[in-house]
Amino acid sequence: MQLKVPPLHLDRLDLSFNEISKIPDLSVHKHLRVLNLKSNKITLIEGLSKNKKLSILDLSENTIEEVKGLDNLNLTELYLSNNQIETVKGFQHLESLRVLDLSINKISKIGGLSGLISLRNLNLSKNNIKNVREIDY
């Protein structure tokens, strides 16, 4: 009998441009740093809480409406462009986040960015923002 052992030291995983509707359980991949799930059919961010080393996550071009399920992660880059996000929230615990891409969504107000003390690059292009006085934290 042959044992099936997953690649336990997997560092990067690219599952972009597929038909994935739910983020798979990747908890066995303790060393995973980069996960690309761009251009799939994902609606919820879930199942990543045990991937403590994950630093770059790309969920662009999916159908995500709300950002949640990221609280236990230490992300430095998060790509959520071209989804269905209306409200900027769910980022308050991402203190290490340096890059946040929320372009091409349905956001109308800039807010919900408190706690993002390391943020250096914020992309909110092609949304429904009408007034910008200052970025509301």
Coordinates of N, CA, C and O in Angstrom, one line a residue:
M1 N 0.8 -1.2 0.0 CA 0.0 0.0 0.0 C 0.9 1.2 0.0 O 1.8 1.3 0.7
Q2 N 0.5 2.2 -0.8 CA 1.3 3.4 -1.0 C 0.6 4.5 -0.2 O -0.6 4.8 -0.4
L3 N 1.4 5.2 0.7 CA 0.8 6.3 1.4 C 0.8 7.6 0.6 O 1.8 7.9 -0.1
K4 N -0.3 8.3 0.7 CA -0.4 9.6 0.0 C 0.0 10.7 0.9 O -0.8 11.0 1.8
V5 N 1.1 11.3 0.7 CA 1.6 12.4 1.6 C 1.6 13.7 0.8 O 2.3 13.7 -0.3
P6 N 0.9 14.7 1.2 CA 1.0 16.0 0.5 C 2.4 16.7 0.6 O 3.1 16.3 1.5
P7 N 2.7 17.5 -0.3 CA 4.0 18.3 -0.2 C 3.9 19.2 1.0 O 3.4 20.3 0.9
L8 N 4.5 18.8 2.1 CA 4.3 19.5 3.4 C 5.1 20.8 3.4 O 4.8 21.7 4.3
H9 N 6.0 21.0 2.6 CA 6.8 22.3 2.6 C 6.4 23.2 1.4 O 7.2 24.0 1.0
L10 N 5.2 23.0 0.9 CA 4.8 23.9 -0.1 C 4.8 25.4 0.3 O 4.2 25.7 1.3
D11 N 5.4 26.2 -0.5 CA 5.6 27.6 -0.2 C 4.6 28.5 -0.9 O 4.1 29.5 -0.4
R12 N 4.4 28.1 -2.2 CA 3.5 28.9 -3.1 C 2.5 28.0 -3.8 O 2.9 26.9 -4.2
L13 N 1.3 28.4 -3.9 CA 0.2 27.6 -4.6 C -0.6 28.5 -5.5 O -1.1 29.5 -5.0
D14 N -0.6 28.2 -6.7 CA -1.4 29.0 -7.7 C -2.5 28.1 -8.3 O -2.3 27.2 -9.0
L15 N -3.7 28.5 -7.9 CA -4.9 27.9 -8.3 C -5.8 28.8 -9.1 O -7.0 28.7 -9.2
S16 N -5.2 29.8 -9.7 CA -5.9 30.8 -10.4 C -6.6 30.3 -11.7 O -6.1 29.3 -12.3
F17 N -7.6 31.0 -12.2 CA -8.3 30.7 -13.4 C -8.8 29.2 -13.5 O -8.6 28.5 -14.4
N18 N -9.6 28.9 -12.4 CA -10.2 27.6 -12.3 C -11.7 27.8 -12.1 O -12.2 28.9 -12.3
E19 N -12.4 26.8 -11.6 CA -13.8 26.8 -11.3 C -14.0 26.6 -9.8 O -15.1 26.1 -9.4
I20 N -13.1 27.0 -8.9 CA -13.2 26.8 -7.5 C -14.3 27.7 -6.9 O -14.2 28.9 -7.1
S21 N -15.2 27.1 -6.2 CA -16.3 27.9 -5.5 C -16.1 28.0 -4.0 O -16.7 28.9 -3.4
K22 N -15.2 27.2 -3.4 CA -14.9 27.2 -2.0 C -13.4 27.1 -1.8 O -12.8 26.2 -2.4
I23 N -12.9 27.9 -0.9 CA -11.4 27.8 -0.6 C -11.2 26.4 0.0 O -11.8 26.1 1.0
P24 N -10.3 25.6 -0.6 CA -10.0 24.3 0.0 C -9.3 24.4 1.3 O -8.6 25.4 1.6
D25 N -9.4 23.3 2.1 CA -8.7 23.2 3.4 C -7.2 23.0 3.1 O -6.8 22.0 2.6
L26 N -6.4 24.0 3.4 CA -5.0 24.0 3.1 C -4.2 24.0 4.4 O -3.0 24.3 4.4
S27 N -4.8 23.6 5.5 CA -4.2 23.7 6.8 C -3.0 22.8 7.0 O -2.1 23.0 7.8
V28 N -2.9 21.7 6.2 CA -1.7 20.8 6.2 C -0.5 21.5 5.7 O 0.7 21.1 6.0
H29 N -0.6 22.6 4.9 CA 0.5 23.3 4.3 C 0.9 24.4 5.2 O 0.6 25.6 5.0
K30 N 1.6 24.1 6.3 CA 2.0 25.0 7.3 C 3.0 26.1 6.8 O 3.1 27.1 7.5
H31 N 3.7 25.8 5.7 CA 4.7 26.8 5.2 C 4.2 27.6 4.1 O 5.0 28.4 3.5
L32 N 2.9 27.5 3.8 CA 2.4 28.2 2.6 C 2.4 29.8 2.9 O 1.9 30.2 3.9
R33 N 3.1 30.5 2.0 CA 3.3 31.9 2.1 C 2.5 32.7 1.1 O 2.0 33.8 1.3
V34 N 2.3 32.1 -0.1 CA 1.7 32.8 -1.2 C 0.5 31.9 -1.8 O 0.8 30.7 -2.1
L35 N -0.7 32.4 -1.8 CA -1.8 31.7 -2.4 C -2.5 32.5 -3.4 O -3.0 33.6 -3.1
N36 N -2.6 32.0 -4.6 CA -3.3 32.7 -5.7 C -4.6 32.0 -6.1 O -4.5 30.9 -6.6
L37 N -5.7 32.6 -5.8 CA -7.0 32.0 -6.2 C -7.8 33.0 -7.1 O -9.0 33.0 -7.1
K38 N -7.0 33.7 -7.8 CA -7.6 34.7 -8.7 C -8.5 34.0 -9.8 O -8.1 32.9 -10.3
S39 N -9.5 34.7 -10.2 CA -10.4 34.3 -11.3 C -11.0 32.9 -11.0 O -10.7 32.0 -11.8
N40 N -11.7 32.8 -10.0 CA -12.5 31.5 -9.7 C -13.9 31.9 -9.4 O -14.4 32.9 -9.9
K41 N -14.6 31.2 -8.6 CA -16.0 31.4 -8.3 C -16.3 31.5 -6.8 O -17.3 31.1 -6.3
I42 N -15.3 32.0 -6.1 CA -15.3 32.0 -4.6 C -16.2 33.1 -4.1 O -16.1 34.3 -4.6
T43 N -17.1 32.8 -3.2 CA -18.0 33.8 -2.6 C -17.7 34.2 -1.2 O -18.0 35.3 -0.7
L44 N -17.0 33.3 -0.4 CA -16.6 33.5 1.0 C -15.2 33.3 1.2 O -14.6 32.4 0.6
I45 N -14.6 34.1 2.1 CA -13.2 33.9 2.5 C -13.3 33.0 3.8 O -13.8 33.5 4.8
E46 N -12.8 31.8 3.7 CA -12.9 30.9 4.8 C -11.8 29.8 4.7 O -11.2 29.6 3.6
G47 N -11.5 29.1 5.8 CA -10.6 28.0 5.8 C -9.1 28.3 5.7 O -8.3 27.5 5.5
L48 N -8.8 29.6 6.0 CA -7.4 29.9 6.0 C -6.8 30.2 7.3 O -5.6 30.5 7.4
S49 N -7.5 30.1 8.4 CA -7.1 30.6 9.7 C -5.9 29.8 10.2 O -5.1 30.3 11.1
K50 N -5.6 28.6 9.8 CA -4.5 27.8 10.2 C -3.2 28.0 9.4 O -2.2 27.5 9.7
N51 N -3.3 28.8 8.3 CA -2.2 29.1 7.5 C -1.5 30.4 8.0 O -1.5 31.4 7.4
K52 N -0.8 30.2 9.2 CA -0.2 31.4 9.9 C 0.9 32.1 9.1 O 1.2 33.2 9.3
K53 N 1.5 31.4 8.2 CA 2.7 32.0 7.4 C 2.2 32.6 6.1 O 3.0 33.2 5.4
L54 N 0.9 32.5 5.8 CA 0.4 33.1 4.6 C 0.6 34.6 4.6 O 0.2 35.3 5.5
S55 N 1.3 35.2 3.6 CA 1.6 36.6 3.6 C 1.0 37.3 2.4 O 0.7 38.5 2.4
I56 N 0.8 36.5 1.3 CA 0.3 37.1 0.1 C -0.9 36.3 -0.4 O -0.8 35.1 -0.6
L57 N -2.1 37.0 -0.5 CA -3.3 36.3 -0.9 C -4.0 37.1 -2.0 O -4.2 38.3 -1.9
D58 N -4.2 36.4 -3.1 CA -4.9 37.0 -4.2 C -6.2 36.3 -4.5 O -6.3 35.1 -4.8
L59 N -7.3 37.1 -4.2 CA -8.7 36.6 -4.4 C -9.4 37.5 -5.4 O -10.6 37.6 -5.4
S60 N -8.6 38.1 -6.3 CA -9.2 39.0 -7.3 C -10.1 38.2 -8.3 O -9.9 37.0 -8.5
E61 N -11.0 38.9 -8.9 CA -11.9 38.3 -9.9 C -12.7 37.1 -9.4 O -12.7 36.0 -10.1
N62 N -13.3 37.2 -8.3 CA -14.2 36.2 -7.7 C -15.6 36.9 -7.5 O -15.8 38.0 -8.1
T63 N -16.4 36.4 -6.7 CA -17.7 37.0 -6.4 C -17.9 37.3 -4.9 O -19.0 37.1 -4.4
I64 N -16.8 37.7 -4.2 CA -16.8 38.0 -2.8 C -17.6 39.3 -2.6 O -17.3 40.3 -3.2
E65 N -18.5 39.2 -1.6 CA -19.3 40.4 -1.3 C -18.9 41.1 0.0 O -19.0 42.3 0.2
E66 N -18.3 40.3 0.9 CA -18.0 40.7 2.3 C -16.6 40.2 2.7 O -16.3 39.0 2.4
V67 N -15.8 41.0 3.3 CA -14.5 40.5 3.7 C -14.5 40.1 5.2 O -14.8 40.9 6.1
K68 N -14.3 38.8 5.4 CA -14.2 38.3 6.8 C -13.4 37.0 6.7 O -13.2 36.5 5.6
G69 N -13.0 36.5 7.8 CA -12.2 35.3 7.8 C -10.7 35.5 7.7 O -10.0 34.5 7.4
L70 N -10.3 36.7 7.9 CA -8.8 37.0 7.8 C -8.2 37.4 9.1 O -7.0 37.7 9.1
D71 N -8.9 37.3 10.2 CA -8.5 37.8 11.5 C -7.2 37.2 12.0 O -6.4 37.8 12.6
N72 N -7.0 35.9 11.8 CA -5.8 35.2 12.3 C -4.6 35.2 11.4 O -3.6 34.5 11.7
L73 N -4.7 35.9 10.3 CA -3.6 35.9 9.3 C -2.7 37.0 9.5 O -3.0 38.1 10.0
N74 N -1.5 36.8 9.0 CA -0.4 37.9 9.0 C -0.1 38.3 7.6 O 1.1 38.3 7.2
L75 N -1.1 38.7 6.9 CA -0.9 39.1 5.5 C -0.2 40.4 5.3 O -0.3 41.3 6.1
T76 N 0.7 40.5 4.3 CA 1.3 41.7 3.9 C 0.8 42.3 2.6 O 0.8 43.4 2.4
E77 N 0.2 41.4 1.8 CA -0.4 41.8 0.5 C -1.7 41.1 0.3 O -1.8 39.8 0.5
L78 N -2.8 41.8 0.0 CA -4.1 41.3 -0.2 C -4.7 41.9 -1.4 O -4.9 43.1 -1.5
Y79 N -5.1 41.0 -2.4 CA -5.7 41.5 -3.6 C -7.1 41.0 -3.8 O -7.4 39.8 -3.8
L80 N -8.0 42.0 -3.8 CA -9.5 41.7 -3.8 C -10.1 42.4 -4.9 O -11.3 42.7 -4.9
S81 N -9.4 42.8 -6.0 CA -10.0 43.6 -7.1 C -11.0 42.7 -7.8 O -11.0 41.5 -7.9
N82 N -11.9 43.4 -8.4 CA -13.0 42.8 -9.3 C -13.8 41.8 -8.6 O -13.9 40.6 -9.0
N83 N -14.4 42.2 -7.5 CA -15.3 41.3 -6.7 C -16.6 42.1 -6.6 O -16.9 43.0 -7.4
Q84 N -17.4 41.8 -5.6 CA -18.7 42.5 -5.4 C -18.7 43.2 -4.0 O -19.8 43.4 -3.4
I85 N -17.6 43.7 -3.5 CA -17.4 44.3 -2.2 C -18.0 45.7 -2.2 O -17.7 46.5 -3.0
E86 N -18.9 45.9 -1.2 CA -19.6 47.3 -1.1 C -19.0 48.1 0.1 O -19.1 49.3 0.0
T87 N -18.5 47.4 1.1 CA -18.1 48.1 2.3 C -16.7 47.7 2.7 O -16.3 46.5 2.6
V88 N -15.9 48.7 3.0 CA -14.5 48.4 3.5 C -14.5 48.1 4.9 O -14.6 49.0 5.8
K89 N -14.5 46.8 5.3 CA -14.5 46.3 6.6 C -13.9 44.9 6.7 O -13.8 44.3 5.6
G90 N -13.5 44.5 7.9 CA -12.9 43.2 8.0 C -11.4 43.2 7.9 O -10.7 42.1 7.8
F91 N -10.8 44.4 8.0 CA -9.3 44.5 7.8 C -8.6 44.9 9.1 O -7.4 45.0 9.2
Q92 N -9.4 45.2 10.2 CA -8.9 45.8 11.4 C -7.8 45.1 12.1 O -6.9 45.6 12.8
H93 N -7.7 43.8 11.9 CA -6.6 43.0 12.5 C -5.4 42.7 11.6 O -4.5 42.0 12.1
L94 N -5.4 43.3 10.5 CA -4.3 43.0 9.5 C -3.2 44.1 9.7 O -2.9 44.9 8.7
E95 N -2.6 44.1 10.8 CA -1.6 45.2 11.1 C -0.4 45.1 10.2 O 0.3 46.1 10.1
S96 N 0.0 44.0 9.7 CA 1.1 43.9 8.8 C 0.9 44.1 7.3 O 1.8 44.1 6.5
L97 N -0.4 44.4 7.0 CA -0.8 44.6 5.6 C -0.2 45.8 5.0 O -0.3 46.9 5.6
R98 N 0.6 45.7 3.9 CA 1.3 46.8 3.3 C 0.6 47.1 1.9 O 0.6 48.3 1.5
V99 N 0.0 46.2 1.3 CA -0.7 46.4 0.0 C -2.1 45.9 0.1 O -2.3 44.7 0.5
L100 N -3.1 46.7 -0.3 CA -4.5 46.3 -0.3 C -5.1 46.8 -1.6 O -5.1 48.0 -1.9
D101 N -5.5 45.9 -2.4 CA -6.2 46.2 -3.7 C -7.6 45.9 -3.7 O -8.0 44.8 -3.6
L102 N -8.5 47.0 -3.7 CA -9.9 46.8 -3.7 C -10.5 47.5 -4.9 O -11.7 47.9 -4.9
S103 N -9.7 47.6 -6.0 CA -10.2 48.2 -7.2 C -11.3 47.3 -7.8 O -11.4 46.2 -7.6
I104 N -12.1 48.0 -8.6 CA -13.2 47.4 -9.4 C -14.2 46.6 -8.5 O -14.4 45.4 -8.6
N105 N -14.7 47.3 -7.5 CA -15.7 46.7 -6.6 C -16.9 47.7 -6.6 O -17.1 48.4 -7.6
K106 N -17.7 47.7 -5.6 CA -18.9 48.5 -5.5 C -18.8 49.4 -4.2 O -19.8 49.8 -3.6
I107 N -17.6 49.8 -3.9 CA -17.4 50.6 -2.7 C -17.7 52.1 -2.9 O -17.3 52.6 -3.9
S108 N -18.5 52.7 -2.0 CA -18.9 54.1 -2.2 C -18.3 55.0 -1.1 O -18.3 56.2 -1.3
K109 N -17.8 54.4 0.0 CA -17.2 55.3 1.0 C -15.9 54.7 1.4 O -15.7 53.5 1.6
I110 N -14.9 55.5 1.6 CA -13.6 55.1 2.1 C -13.6 55.1 3.6 O -13.7 56.2 4.2
G111 N -13.4 54.0 4.2 CA -13.4 53.9 5.6 C -13.0 52.4 6.0 O -12.7 51.6 5.2
G112 N -13.1 52.1 7.3 CA -12.8 50.8 7.7 C -11.3 50.4 7.7 O -11.0 49.2 7.5
L113 N -10.5 51.4 7.7 CA -9.0 51.1 7.5 C -8.3 51.2 8.9 O -7.0 51.2 8.8
S114 N -9.0 51.4 10.0 CA -8.3 51.5 11.2 C -7.5 50.2 11.5 O -8.0 49.1 11.2
G115 N -6.4 50.4 12.1 CA -5.6 49.2 12.4 C -4.6 48.8 11.4 O -3.7 48.1 11.6
L116 N -4.7 49.4 10.2 CA -3.8 49.1 9.1 C -2.6 50.0 9.2 O -2.3 50.8 8.3
I117 N -1.8 49.8 10.2 CA -0.7 50.7 10.5 C 0.5 50.6 9.6 O 1.3 51.5 9.5
S118 N 0.6 49.5 8.8 CA 1.7 49.2 7.9 C 1.3 49.5 6.5 O 2.2 49.4 5.6
L119 N 0.1 49.9 6.2 CA -0.4 50.1 4.8 C 0.4 51.1 4.1 O 0.6 52.2 4.6
R120 N 0.9 50.7 2.9 CA 1.7 51.6 2.1 C 1.0 51.9 0.7 O 1.2 52.9 0.1
N121 N 0.2 50.9 0.2 CA -0.3 51.0 -1.1 C -1.8 50.5 -1.0 O -2.1 49.4 -0.7
L122 N -2.7 51.5 -1.3 CA -4.1 51.3 -1.3 C -4.7 51.6 -2.7 O -4.6 52.7 -3.1
N123 N -5.3 50.6 -3.3 CA -5.9 50.8 -4.6 C -7.5 50.7 -4.5 O -8.0 49.7 -4.2
L124 N -8.1 51.8 -4.7 CA -9.6 51.9 -4.7 C -10.2 52.4 -6.0 O -11.3 52.9 -6.1
S125 N -9.4 52.2 -7.1 CA -9.8 52.7 -8.4 C -11.0 51.9 -8.9 O -11.2 50.8 -8.5
K126 N -11.8 52.6 -9.7 CA -13.0 52.0 -10.4 C -14.0 51.4 -9.4 O -14.4 50.2 -9.5
N127 N -14.4 52.2 -8.4 CA -15.4 51.9 -7.5 C -16.5 53.0 -7.6 O -16.6 53.6 -8.7
N128 N -17.4 53.1 -6.6 CA -18.5 54.1 -6.7 C -18.3 55.3 -5.7 O -19.2 55.8 -5.2
I129 N -17.0 55.6 -5.5 CA -16.7 56.7 -4.6 C -16.9 58.0 -5.2 O -16.4 58.3 -6.3
K130 N -17.7 58.9 -4.5 CA -18.1 60.2 -5.1 C -17.4 61.3 -4.4 O -17.1 62.3 -5.0
N131 N -17.1 61.2 -3.1 CA -16.5 62.3 -2.4 C -15.3 61.8 -1.6 O -15.4 60.7 -1.0
V132 N -14.2 62.6 -1.7 CA -13.0 62.2 -0.9 C -12.6 63.5 -0.2 O -12.1 64.4 -0.8
R133 N -12.8 63.5 1.1 CA -12.3 64.6 1.9 C -11.0 64.2 2.6 O -10.0 64.9 2.5
E134 N -11.0 63.0 3.1 CA -9.8 62.4 3.7 C -10.2 60.9 3.9 O -11.4 60.5 3.9
I135 N -9.2 60.1 4.1 CA -9.5 58.7 4.3 C -10.0 58.5 5.7 O -9.3 58.9 6.7
D136 N -11.2 58.0 5.8 CA -11.9 57.8 7.1 C -11.5 56.5 7.7 O -11.7 55.4 7.1
Y137 N -10.9 56.6 8.9 CA -10.4 55.4 9.6 C -11.5 54.9 10.5 O -11.5 53.8 11.0

